[in-house]
C-alpha cells in the first residue's frame, strides 16, 4: 500500500525522473487512475526540467475527455498535438471548457514547439500510440477509495457519481488496454 505522497515527495520523484531518464526530447506519457497524483507529478516534472534548462509543454487529457466521452477523442489529440509535435511545428488545440456543468469546445490555444511534450492523464499511454512515446510512466496512487476521496475533494461533491463512474471506466480501460504493463511504474518515496 502506498502512503499518500506529500508535495515534497512529488518534487523528489520528478527530480529523480528528470535525471534518471535523461528527459530532453520526445513525447512523455504520464498515466494511471484518477486521483493517483498524475497532474501534481507532471507539474513538478515540468519544474524539475525547467530547473535543468529543458523546455517542455504539458498537456492534460482532461482538456479532451468528458464524462460522456472518456476515450474516443484521441484522434483529435493526435491530429492537433502529436503530429504537429513530430513535425516540429508550433501547434494549437481547443481544450474543453465547462459551462454550467457541460463541456464545450474552447478557444484555440497556441503552443510554441518545445523539444519535450508531456501528456498526462487517464489513457495517455494507450496502446494505439505507445510506440510514438519516448517514455511512458504510470502512477498507481493510493486505494480506489482514497483516490475517490481525493478527486471528490478536488472536483466537488456534486461530481461524486461521475467520478465513481469514471473509476469504473478506467478500471475496464486499463484492463483491456494493458496500459500499466508497458509503462515504467513510479512511486513517490
PDB file of N, CA and C in Angstrom, residues 3 50 64 90 111 120-121 139 141 154 161 164 168 173 176:
ATOM      1  N   UNK A   3       1.777   5.200   0.685  1.00  0.00           N
ATOM      2  CA  UNK A   3       1.448   6.349   1.529  1.00  0.00           C
ATOM      3  C   UNK A   3       1.021   7.480   0.604  1.00  0.00           C
ATOM      4  N   UNK A  50      12.654  22.402 -16.136  1.00  0.00           N
ATOM      5  CA  UNK A  50      12.990  23.823 -16.314  1.00  0.00           C
ATOM      6  C   UNK A  50      14.211  24.194 -15.480  1.00  0.00           C
ATOM      7  N   UNK A  64      -9.462  17.168 -23.149  1.00  0.00           N
ATOM      8  CA  UNK A  64     -10.233  16.495 -24.194  1.00  0.00           C
ATOM      9  C   UNK A  64     -11.352  15.623 -23.632  1.00  0.00           C
ATOM     10  N   UNK A  90       4.961  24.667 -34.406  1.00  0.00           N
ATOM     11  CA  UNK A  90       4.060  25.203 -33.393  1.00  0.00           C
ATOM     12  C   UNK A  90       2.676  24.628 -33.706  1.00  0.00           C
ATOM     13  N   UNK A 111       0.432  26.710 -29.026  1.00  0.00           N
ATOM     14  CA  UNK A 111       1.565  26.143 -28.298  1.00  0.00           C
ATOM     15  C   UNK A 111       2.824  26.331 -29.145  1.00  0.00           C
ATOM     16  N   UNK A 120      -0.283  14.175 -19.834  1.00  0.00           N
ATOM     17  CA  UNK A 120      -0.636  13.495 -18.595  1.00  0.00           C
ATOM     18  C   UNK A 120      -2.138  13.283 -18.542  1.00  0.00           C
ATOM     19  N   UNK A 121      -2.511  12.148 -17.992  1.00  0.00           N
ATOM     20  CA  UNK A 121      -3.917  11.878 -17.758  1.00  0.00           C
ATOM     21  C   UNK A 121      -4.294  10.453 -18.112  1.00  0.00           C
ATOM     22  N   UNK A 139       1.489   5.945 -12.528  1.00  0.00           N
ATOM     23  CA  UNK A 139       1.342   6.170 -11.090  1.00  0.00           C
ATOM     24  C   UNK A 139       0.117   5.408 -10.617  1.00  0.00           C
ATOM     25  N   UNK A 141      -0.980   5.384  -7.223  1.00  0.00           N
ATOM     26  CA  UNK A 141      -1.674   6.140  -6.188  1.00  0.00           C
ATOM     27  C   UNK A 141      -2.184   5.228  -5.095  1.00  0.00           C
ATOM     28  N   UNK A 154     -11.171  17.428  -4.745  1.00  0.00           N
ATOM     29  CA  UNK A 154     -10.671  18.329  -5.790  1.00  0.00           C
ATOM     30  C   UNK A 154     -11.806  18.895  -6.651  1.00  0.00           C
ATOM     31  N   UNK A 161     -20.909  11.074  -8.350  1.00  0.00           N
ATOM     32  CA  UNK A 161     -21.434   9.996  -9.195  1.00  0.00           C
ATOM     33  C   UNK A 161     -20.641   9.879 -10.494  1.00  0.00           C
ATOM     34  N   UNK A 164     -17.287   8.214  -9.634  1.00  0.00           N
ATOM     35  CA  UNK A 164     -17.433   6.768  -9.413  1.00  0.00           C
ATOM     36  C   UNK A 164     -17.530   6.059 -10.766  1.00  0.00           C
ATOM     37  N   UNK A 168     -14.907   3.316 -12.677  1.00  0.00           N
ATOM     38  CA  UNK A 168     -15.311   2.054 -13.293  1.00  0.00           C
ATOM     39  C   UNK A 168     -14.833   1.986 -14.738  1.00  0.00           C
ATOM     40  N   UNK A 173     -10.856   0.075 -18.858  1.00  0.00           N
ATOM     41  CA  UNK A 173      -9.936   0.532 -19.905  1.00  0.00           C
ATOM     42  C   UNK A 173      -8.534  -0.024 -19.679  1.00  0.00           C
ATOM     43  N   UNK A 176      -8.250  -3.829 -20.353  1.00  0.00           N
ATOM     44  CA  UNK A 176      -8.281  -4.204 -21.771  1.00  0.00           C
ATOM     45  C   UNK A 176      -7.054  -3.681 -22.510  1.00  0.00           C
TER      46      UNK A 176
END
